Structure formats: structure tokens, C-alpha cells
Short mmCIF file of C-alpha atoms in Angstrom, two decimals:
data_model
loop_
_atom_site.label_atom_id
_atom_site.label_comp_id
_atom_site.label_asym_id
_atom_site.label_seq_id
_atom_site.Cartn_x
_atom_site.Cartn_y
_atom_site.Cartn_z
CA UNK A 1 -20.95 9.75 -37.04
CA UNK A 2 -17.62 11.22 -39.13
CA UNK A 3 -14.47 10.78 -37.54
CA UNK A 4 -14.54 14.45 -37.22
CA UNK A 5 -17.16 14.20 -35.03
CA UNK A 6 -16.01 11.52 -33.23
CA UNK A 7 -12.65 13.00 -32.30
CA UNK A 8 -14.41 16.28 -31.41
CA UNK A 9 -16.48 13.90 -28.88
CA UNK A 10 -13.43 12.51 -27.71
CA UNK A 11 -11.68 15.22 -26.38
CA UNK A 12 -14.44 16.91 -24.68
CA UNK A 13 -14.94 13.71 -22.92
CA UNK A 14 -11.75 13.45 -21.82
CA UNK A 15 -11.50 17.34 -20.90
CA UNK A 16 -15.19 16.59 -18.98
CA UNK A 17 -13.22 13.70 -17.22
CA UNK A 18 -10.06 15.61 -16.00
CA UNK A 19 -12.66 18.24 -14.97
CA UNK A 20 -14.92 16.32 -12.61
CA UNK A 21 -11.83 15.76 -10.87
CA UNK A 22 -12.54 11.51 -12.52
CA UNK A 23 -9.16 11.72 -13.81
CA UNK A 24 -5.82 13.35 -12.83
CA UNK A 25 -2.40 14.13 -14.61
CA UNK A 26 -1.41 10.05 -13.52
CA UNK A 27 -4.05 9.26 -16.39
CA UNK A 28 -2.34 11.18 -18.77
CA UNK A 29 1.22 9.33 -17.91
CA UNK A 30 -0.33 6.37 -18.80
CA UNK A 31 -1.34 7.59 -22.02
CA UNK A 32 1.87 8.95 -22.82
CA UNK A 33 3.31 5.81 -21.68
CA UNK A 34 1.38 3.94 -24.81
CA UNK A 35 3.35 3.47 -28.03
CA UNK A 36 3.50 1.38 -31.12
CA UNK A 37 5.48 -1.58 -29.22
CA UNK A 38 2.27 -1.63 -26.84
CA UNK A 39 -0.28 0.03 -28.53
CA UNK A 40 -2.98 -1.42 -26.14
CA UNK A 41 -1.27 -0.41 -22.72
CA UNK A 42 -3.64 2.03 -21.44
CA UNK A 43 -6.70 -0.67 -21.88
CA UNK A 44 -4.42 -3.54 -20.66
CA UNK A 45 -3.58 -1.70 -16.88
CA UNK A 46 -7.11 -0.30 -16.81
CA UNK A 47 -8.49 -3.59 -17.02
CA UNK A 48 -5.99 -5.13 -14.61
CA UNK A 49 -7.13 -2.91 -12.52
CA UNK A 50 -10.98 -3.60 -12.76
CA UNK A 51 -9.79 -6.73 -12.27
CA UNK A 52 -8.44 -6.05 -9.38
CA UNK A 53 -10.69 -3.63 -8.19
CA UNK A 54 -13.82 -5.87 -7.87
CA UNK A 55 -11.68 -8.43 -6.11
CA UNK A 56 -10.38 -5.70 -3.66
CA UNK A 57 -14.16 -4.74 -3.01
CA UNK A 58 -15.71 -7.99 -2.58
CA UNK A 59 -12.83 -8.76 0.16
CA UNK A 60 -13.51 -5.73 1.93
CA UNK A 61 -17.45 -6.31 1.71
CA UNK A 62 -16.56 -9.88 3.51
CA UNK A 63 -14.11 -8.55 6.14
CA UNK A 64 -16.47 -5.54 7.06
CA UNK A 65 -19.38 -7.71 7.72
CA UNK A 66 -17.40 -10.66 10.29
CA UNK A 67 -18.61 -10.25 13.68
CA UNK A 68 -15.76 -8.85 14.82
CA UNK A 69 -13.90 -7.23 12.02
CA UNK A 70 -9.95 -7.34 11.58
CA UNK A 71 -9.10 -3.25 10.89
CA UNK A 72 -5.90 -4.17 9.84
CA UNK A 73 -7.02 -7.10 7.27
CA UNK A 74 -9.34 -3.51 6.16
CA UNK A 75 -6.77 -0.91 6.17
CA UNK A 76 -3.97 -3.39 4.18
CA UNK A 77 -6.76 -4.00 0.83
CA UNK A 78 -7.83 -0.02 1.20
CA UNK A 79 -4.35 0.83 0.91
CA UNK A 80 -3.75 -1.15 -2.01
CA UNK A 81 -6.59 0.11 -3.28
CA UNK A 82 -5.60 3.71 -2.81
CA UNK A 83 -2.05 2.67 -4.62
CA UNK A 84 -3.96 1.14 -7.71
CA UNK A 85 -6.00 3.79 -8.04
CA UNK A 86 -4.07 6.75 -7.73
CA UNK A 87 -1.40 4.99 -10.42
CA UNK A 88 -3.70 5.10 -13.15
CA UNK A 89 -5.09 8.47 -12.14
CA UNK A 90 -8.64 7.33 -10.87
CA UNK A 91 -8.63 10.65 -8.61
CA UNK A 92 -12.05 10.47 -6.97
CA UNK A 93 -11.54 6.48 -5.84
CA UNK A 94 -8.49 7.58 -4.31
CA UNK A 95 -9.76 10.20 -2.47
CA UNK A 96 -12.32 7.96 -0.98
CA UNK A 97 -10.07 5.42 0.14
CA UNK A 98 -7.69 7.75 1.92
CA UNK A 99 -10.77 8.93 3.75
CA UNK A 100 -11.59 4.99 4.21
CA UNK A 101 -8.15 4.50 5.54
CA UNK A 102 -8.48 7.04 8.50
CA UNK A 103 -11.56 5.63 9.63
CA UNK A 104 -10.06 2.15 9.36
CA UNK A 105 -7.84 3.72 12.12
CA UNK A 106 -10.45 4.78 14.50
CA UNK A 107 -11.61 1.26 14.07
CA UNK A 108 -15.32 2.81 13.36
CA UNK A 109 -17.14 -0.25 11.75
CA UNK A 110 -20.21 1.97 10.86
CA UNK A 111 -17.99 4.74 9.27
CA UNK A 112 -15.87 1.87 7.39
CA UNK A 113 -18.86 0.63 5.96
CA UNK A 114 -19.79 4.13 4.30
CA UNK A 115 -16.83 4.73 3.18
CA UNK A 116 -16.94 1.25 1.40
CA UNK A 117 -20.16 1.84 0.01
CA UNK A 118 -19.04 5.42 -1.02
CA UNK A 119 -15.26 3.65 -2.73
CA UNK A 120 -18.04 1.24 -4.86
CA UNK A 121 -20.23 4.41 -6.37
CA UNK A 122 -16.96 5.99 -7.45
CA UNK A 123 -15.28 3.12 -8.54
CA UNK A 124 -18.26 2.23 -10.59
CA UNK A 125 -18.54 5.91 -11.70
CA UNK A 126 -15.07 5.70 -13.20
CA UNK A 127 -15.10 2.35 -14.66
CA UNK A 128 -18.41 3.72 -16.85
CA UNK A 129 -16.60 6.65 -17.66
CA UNK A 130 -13.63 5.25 -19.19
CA UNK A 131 -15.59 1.88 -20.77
CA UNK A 132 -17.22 5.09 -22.54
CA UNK A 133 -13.97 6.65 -23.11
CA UNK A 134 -12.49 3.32 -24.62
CA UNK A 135 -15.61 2.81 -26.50
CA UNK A 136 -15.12 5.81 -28.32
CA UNK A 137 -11.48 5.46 -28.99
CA UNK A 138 -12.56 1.98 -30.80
CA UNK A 139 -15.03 3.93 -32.87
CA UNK A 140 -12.62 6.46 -34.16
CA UNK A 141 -10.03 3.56 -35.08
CA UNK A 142 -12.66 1.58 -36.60
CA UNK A 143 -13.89 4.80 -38.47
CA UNK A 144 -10.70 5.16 -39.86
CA UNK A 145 -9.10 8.01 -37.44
CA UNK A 146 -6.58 8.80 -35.38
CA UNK A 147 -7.10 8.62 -31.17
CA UNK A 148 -6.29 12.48 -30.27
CA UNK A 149 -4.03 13.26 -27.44
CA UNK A 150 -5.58 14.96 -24.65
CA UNK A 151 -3.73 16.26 -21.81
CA UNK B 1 4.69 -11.14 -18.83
CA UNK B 2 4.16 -11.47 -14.77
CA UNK B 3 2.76 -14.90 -14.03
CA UNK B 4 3.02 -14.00 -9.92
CA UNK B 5 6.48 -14.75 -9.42
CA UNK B 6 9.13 -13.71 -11.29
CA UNK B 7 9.06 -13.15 -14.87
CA UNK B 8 11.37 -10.98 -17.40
CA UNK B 9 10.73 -9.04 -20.51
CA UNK B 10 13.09 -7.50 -22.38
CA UNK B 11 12.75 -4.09 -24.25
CA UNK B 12 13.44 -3.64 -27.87
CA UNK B 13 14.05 0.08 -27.53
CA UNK B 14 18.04 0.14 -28.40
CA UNK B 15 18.46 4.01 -27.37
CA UNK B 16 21.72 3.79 -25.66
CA UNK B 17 24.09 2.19 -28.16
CA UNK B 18 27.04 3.70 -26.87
CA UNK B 19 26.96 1.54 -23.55
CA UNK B 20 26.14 -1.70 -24.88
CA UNK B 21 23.31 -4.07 -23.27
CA UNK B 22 20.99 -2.22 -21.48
CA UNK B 23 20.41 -2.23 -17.83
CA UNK B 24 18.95 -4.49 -15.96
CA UNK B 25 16.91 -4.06 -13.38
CA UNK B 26 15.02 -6.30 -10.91
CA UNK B 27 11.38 -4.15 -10.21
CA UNK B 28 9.61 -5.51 -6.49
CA UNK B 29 5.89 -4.62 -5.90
CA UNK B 30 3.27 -6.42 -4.33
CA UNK B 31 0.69 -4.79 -6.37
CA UNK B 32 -0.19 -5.98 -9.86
CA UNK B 33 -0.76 -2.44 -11.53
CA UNK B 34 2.26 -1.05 -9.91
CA UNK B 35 4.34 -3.69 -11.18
CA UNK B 36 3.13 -3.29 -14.70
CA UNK B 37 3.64 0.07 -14.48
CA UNK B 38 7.27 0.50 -13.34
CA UNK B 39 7.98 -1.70 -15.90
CA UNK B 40 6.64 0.14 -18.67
CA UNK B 41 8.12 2.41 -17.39
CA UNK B 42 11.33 0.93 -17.18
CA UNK B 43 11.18 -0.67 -20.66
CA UNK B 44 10.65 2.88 -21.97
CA UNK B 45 13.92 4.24 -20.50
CA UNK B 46 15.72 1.11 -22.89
CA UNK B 47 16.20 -1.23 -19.23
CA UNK B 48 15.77 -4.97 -19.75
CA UNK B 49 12.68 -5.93 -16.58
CA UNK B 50 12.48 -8.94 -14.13
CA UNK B 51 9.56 -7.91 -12.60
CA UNK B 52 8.97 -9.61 -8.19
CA UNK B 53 5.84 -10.01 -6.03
CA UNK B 54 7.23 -9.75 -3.31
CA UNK B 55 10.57 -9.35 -1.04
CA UNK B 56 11.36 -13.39 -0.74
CA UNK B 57 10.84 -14.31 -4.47
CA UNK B 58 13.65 -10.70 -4.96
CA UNK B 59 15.71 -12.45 -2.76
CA UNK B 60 15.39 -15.83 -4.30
CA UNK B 61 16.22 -14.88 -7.97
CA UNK B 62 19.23 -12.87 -6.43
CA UNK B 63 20.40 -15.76 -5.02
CA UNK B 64 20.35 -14.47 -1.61
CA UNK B 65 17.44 -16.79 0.15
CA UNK B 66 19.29 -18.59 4.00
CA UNK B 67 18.62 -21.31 2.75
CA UNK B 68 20.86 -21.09 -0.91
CA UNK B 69 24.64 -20.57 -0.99
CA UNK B 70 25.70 -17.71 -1.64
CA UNK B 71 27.52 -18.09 -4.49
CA UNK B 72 28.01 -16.68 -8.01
CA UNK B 73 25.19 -18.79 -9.55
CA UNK B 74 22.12 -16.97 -8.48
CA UNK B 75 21.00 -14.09 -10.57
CA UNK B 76 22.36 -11.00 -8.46
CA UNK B 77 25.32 -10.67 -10.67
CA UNK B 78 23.06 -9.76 -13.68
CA UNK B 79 21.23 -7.08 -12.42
CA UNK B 80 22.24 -3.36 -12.24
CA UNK B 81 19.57 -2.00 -9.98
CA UNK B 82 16.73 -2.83 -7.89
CA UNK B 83 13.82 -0.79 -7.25
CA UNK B 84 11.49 -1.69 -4.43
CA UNK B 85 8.39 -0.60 -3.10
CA UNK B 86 8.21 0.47 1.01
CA UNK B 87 5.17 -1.43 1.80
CA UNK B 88 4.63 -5.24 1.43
CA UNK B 89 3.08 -7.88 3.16
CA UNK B 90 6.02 -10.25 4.68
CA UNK B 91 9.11 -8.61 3.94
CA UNK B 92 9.05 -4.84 3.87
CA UNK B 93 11.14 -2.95 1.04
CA UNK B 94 13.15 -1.37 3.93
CA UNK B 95 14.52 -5.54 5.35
CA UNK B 96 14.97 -6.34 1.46
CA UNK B 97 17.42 -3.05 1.67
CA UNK B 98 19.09 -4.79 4.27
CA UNK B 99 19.78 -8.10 3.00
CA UNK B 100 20.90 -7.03 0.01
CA UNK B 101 23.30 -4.49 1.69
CA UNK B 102 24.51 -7.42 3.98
CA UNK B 103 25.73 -9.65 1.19
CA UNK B 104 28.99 -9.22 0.01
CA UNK B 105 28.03 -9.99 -3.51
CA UNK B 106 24.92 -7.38 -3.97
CA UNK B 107 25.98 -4.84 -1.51
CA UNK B 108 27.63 -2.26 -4.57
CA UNK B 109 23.63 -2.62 -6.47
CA UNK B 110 21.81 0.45 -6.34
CA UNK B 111 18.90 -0.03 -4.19
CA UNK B 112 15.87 2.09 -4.81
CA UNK B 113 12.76 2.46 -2.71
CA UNK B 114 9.34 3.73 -3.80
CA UNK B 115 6.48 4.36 -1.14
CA UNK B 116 3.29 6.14 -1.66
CA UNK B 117 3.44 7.94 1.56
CA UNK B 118 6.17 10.81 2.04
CA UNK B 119 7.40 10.14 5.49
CA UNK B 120 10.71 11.66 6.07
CA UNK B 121 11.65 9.41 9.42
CA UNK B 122 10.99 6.39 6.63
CA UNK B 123 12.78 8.42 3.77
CA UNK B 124 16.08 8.96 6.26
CA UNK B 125 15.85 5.11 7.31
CA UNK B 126 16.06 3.80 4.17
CA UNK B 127 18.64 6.74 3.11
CA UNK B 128 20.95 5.66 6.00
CA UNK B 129 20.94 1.88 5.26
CA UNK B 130 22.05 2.73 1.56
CA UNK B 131 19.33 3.61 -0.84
CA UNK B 132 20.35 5.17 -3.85
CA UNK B 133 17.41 7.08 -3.82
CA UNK B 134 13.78 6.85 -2.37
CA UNK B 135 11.08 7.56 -4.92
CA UNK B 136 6.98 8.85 -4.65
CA UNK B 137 4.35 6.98 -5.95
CA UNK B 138 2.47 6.89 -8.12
CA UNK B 139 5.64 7.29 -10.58
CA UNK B 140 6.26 9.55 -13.87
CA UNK B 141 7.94 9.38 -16.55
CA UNK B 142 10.13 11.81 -15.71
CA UNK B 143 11.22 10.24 -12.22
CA UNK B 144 12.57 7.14 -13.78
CA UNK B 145 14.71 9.33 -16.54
CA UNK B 146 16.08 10.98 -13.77
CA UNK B 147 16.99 7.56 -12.30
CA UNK B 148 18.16 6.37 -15.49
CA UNK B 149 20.49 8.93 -15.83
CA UNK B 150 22.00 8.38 -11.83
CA UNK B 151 22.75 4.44 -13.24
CA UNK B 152 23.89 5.50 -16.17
CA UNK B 153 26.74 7.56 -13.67
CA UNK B 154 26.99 4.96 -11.54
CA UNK B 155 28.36 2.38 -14.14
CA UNK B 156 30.97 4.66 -15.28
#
């Protein structure tokens, strides 16, 4: 493909992204936050935040299925979850864990454990959306192009 | 570069020749993509970053631990603000407010607090104990211009 019609691809990706309510306007901070003196800054936090993501999920899948299961221990990596994710813009994972959060305070296991399972679809919704994203962006640079700015 | 304690980066952006050295400001988050954020965020408004986990390991490179003397050795004297976060494990943003408004060195740095939740009994706490300002996360651009601009006041 051109880098014409890469670029083309690009934004309506991005536009589909914003859209589907995947990404909000904290995205697009982070993208104006990129510059020549950290040209890889968007990338860098997103993957941090994989990172941290996966390790966030895996200690709420533990602490959800002990016998008797510490709310707070819950509520305190939902909450940082719901921080991480709404400062990079990852809308939809937000949303989920502020709907995790309440039921974290009714101290409704069963409820808990669908909202985790419902945080892990979006979070892995996201995380395909904007390897796809990134994916592209690499095959416009490597085409020769310039990365247009959508927001 | 934030290897978990405290680490510092200065920015190469030189935009505010007129005042010398740029800021410095010691940034205190417990989470990882917060912290890299605020100081990119920083760095962009041409403020040098020492980036803290956490409200002991502030407290520490300020000098201001119980068990260290309080003297003009530690840190504190080099920075020009500090922005905290509300809610972290240990020591809350709201009892780092405190300790640094109880020493007689620090007490005159701008302290300001960021929270994700906007809950005006916790805004007017930390208002009334001295905050410069309390900020909403996530953080824009925009927000930390605005602050830029206060500290650029508040040195003159």
C-alpha cells in the first residue's frame, strides 16, 4: 500500500476509535504531548501501561477467587486501574472499572467477578485496537510518510 | 528515568531564558503512568523533574524523614514546587501537605495536590492546610501551563 493510502487508513482508524467511545480527548493529550525530544512517548506510556494492566488483572483474578475476599485489597488495584486508564484515554476500561468500583463497595463477590471479566474484554479490546493503530503508524514511517495528527 | 524511587531528568527545553534555571519540581504518584505523565508534562512546560513513589521516599529526598536532621543538606532547598497526588497507599498526599507545611524549611514551597475524584470536603481540606492549588486527574496540558504560570508569580 502507498503512503497515501496508508495515512488515509490511519485517520479513519483513529476517527473509528474516538467514535466507539475506545478512545477519549486524554488520548489525544498524549499525542500532543509527543515531540522530537521523545518521539516514542505515546508507545512508551501505552506499553507501561499494558504492562501494568495485565499485572493489575492477574492480582485482581487472585484476590477475587480467596475464600473470603479482601474488598478493599479489590477496590485499591480497580482504582488504580481506573487512574491508568483514564490517563491515557482508554475510555471504555475506565468506565468498567468505575462500575467495578461500586460493586467492590457492596462487597458483591458475584457482581465483582463480572465486572472483572467485563474490565479484561475491554482491556483486551483496546490493547488490539491500538497494537493496530501503532502497527500502522510503523508502516507509514517505514513507507516513507509522515504519522497524521488526528484529533 | 524512574527506577521506583526517586529519580530526576532534566529537560532540555530552555523556553524561559529570562528567569534563569528552570524550576524544579518534585512530582509524587504512586502510579507508574501517572508519574510518567506529569512529568512529561512537566518537562514540556521547561521544569527540571524528580519524579517519587510514594509520600516517605518525597519526604526523604526533602530531607524531612523523623529520623534525619533537619538541616540544610537534604534536597528541599532545591525544589520550587511539589505536586502530589490525593490517594496513596501509606502516606496520603493530604499528611505529605502537612509535613511539609510543618517544617520550617519547606513550609514557603508550593504544594499542589492532584486527585481523580472531585470531592469538595477533600478539595477545602487540602485548601485550608495550604495547597497552592488542587488539580483533576487525569491532567492536560493546559492545567500544568496554568500552574506554570502561578510559580512563575510566585518566585517574583
Amino acid at each position: 500500500m502507498e503512503v497515501g493510502q496508508l495515512q488515509r487508513k490511519f485517520v479513519d482508524y483513529t476517527a473509528s476509535l474516538f467514535c466507539e467511545g475506545f478512545l477519549d480527548e486524554q488520548f489525544t493529550q498524549l499525542q500532543q504531548l509527543q515531540d522530537e525530544s521523545n518521539p516514542d512517548f505515546v508507545v512508551e506510556v501505552v506499553s507501561l501501561f499494558f504492562e501494568d494492566t495485565e499485572k493489575l488483572l492477574n492480582d485482581l483474578t487472585r484476590a477475587l477467587d480467596q475464600q473470603s475476599v479482601d474488598f478493599k485489597k479489590v477496590d485499591a488495584h480497580v482504582h488504580q486501574l481506573k487512574g491508568s486508564s483514564s490517563s491515557i484515554g482508554a475510555q471504555r476500561v475506565r468506565n468498567a472499572c468505575i462500575a467495578f468500583r461500586n460493586f467492590c463497595e457492596e462487597q458483591n463477590t458475584d457482581a465483582c467477578s463480572k465486572c472483572l471479566l467485563q474490565v479484561k474484554q475491554e482491556y483486551s479490546l483496546v490493547k488490539n485496537k491500538l497494537d493496530t493503530l501503532f502497527r500502522l503508524e510503523q508502516q507509514i514511517v517505514e513507507a516513507g510518510g509522515a504519522v497524521p495528527m488526528v484529533g | 528515568m524512574d527506577v521506583g524511587g526517586v529519580s530526576s531528568t532534566s529537560s532540555s527545553f530552555l523556553g524561559m531564558g529570562d528567569y534563569g534555571e528552570e524550576p524544579h519540581v518534585l512530582a509524587v504518584d504512586d502510579n507508574l503512568i501517572d508519574r510518567k505523565l506529569v512529568e512529561k508534562l512537566l518537562k514540556n512546560s521547561s521544569c527540571k523533574v524528580t519524579t517519587a513513589e510514594n509520600g516517605l521516599r518525597a519526604l526523604e529526598y526533602l530531607g524531612l524523614r523523623d529520623d534525619q536532621q533537619n538541616t540544610l543538606n537534604g534536597s528541599g532547598l532545591k525544589v520550587n514546587m511539589i505536586i502530589t497526588d490525593y490517594c496513596m497507599p501509606g502516606m496520603t498526599g493530604y499528611e505529605l501537605l502537612k509535613k511539609i507545611k510543618e517544617s520550617s524549611i519547606l513550609k514557603e514551597v508550593p504544594v499542589v495536590i492532584m486527585s481523580s475524584e472531585n470531592i469538595p470536603t477533600r478539595i477545602n481540606k487540602c485548601l485550608q492546610e495550604g495547597a497552592q492549588m488542587f488539580m483533576l486527574k487525569p491532567l492536560k496540558q493546559a492545567d500544568v501551563k496554568k500552574l506554570r504560570g502561578q510559580l512563575m508569580k510566585h518566585r517574583n
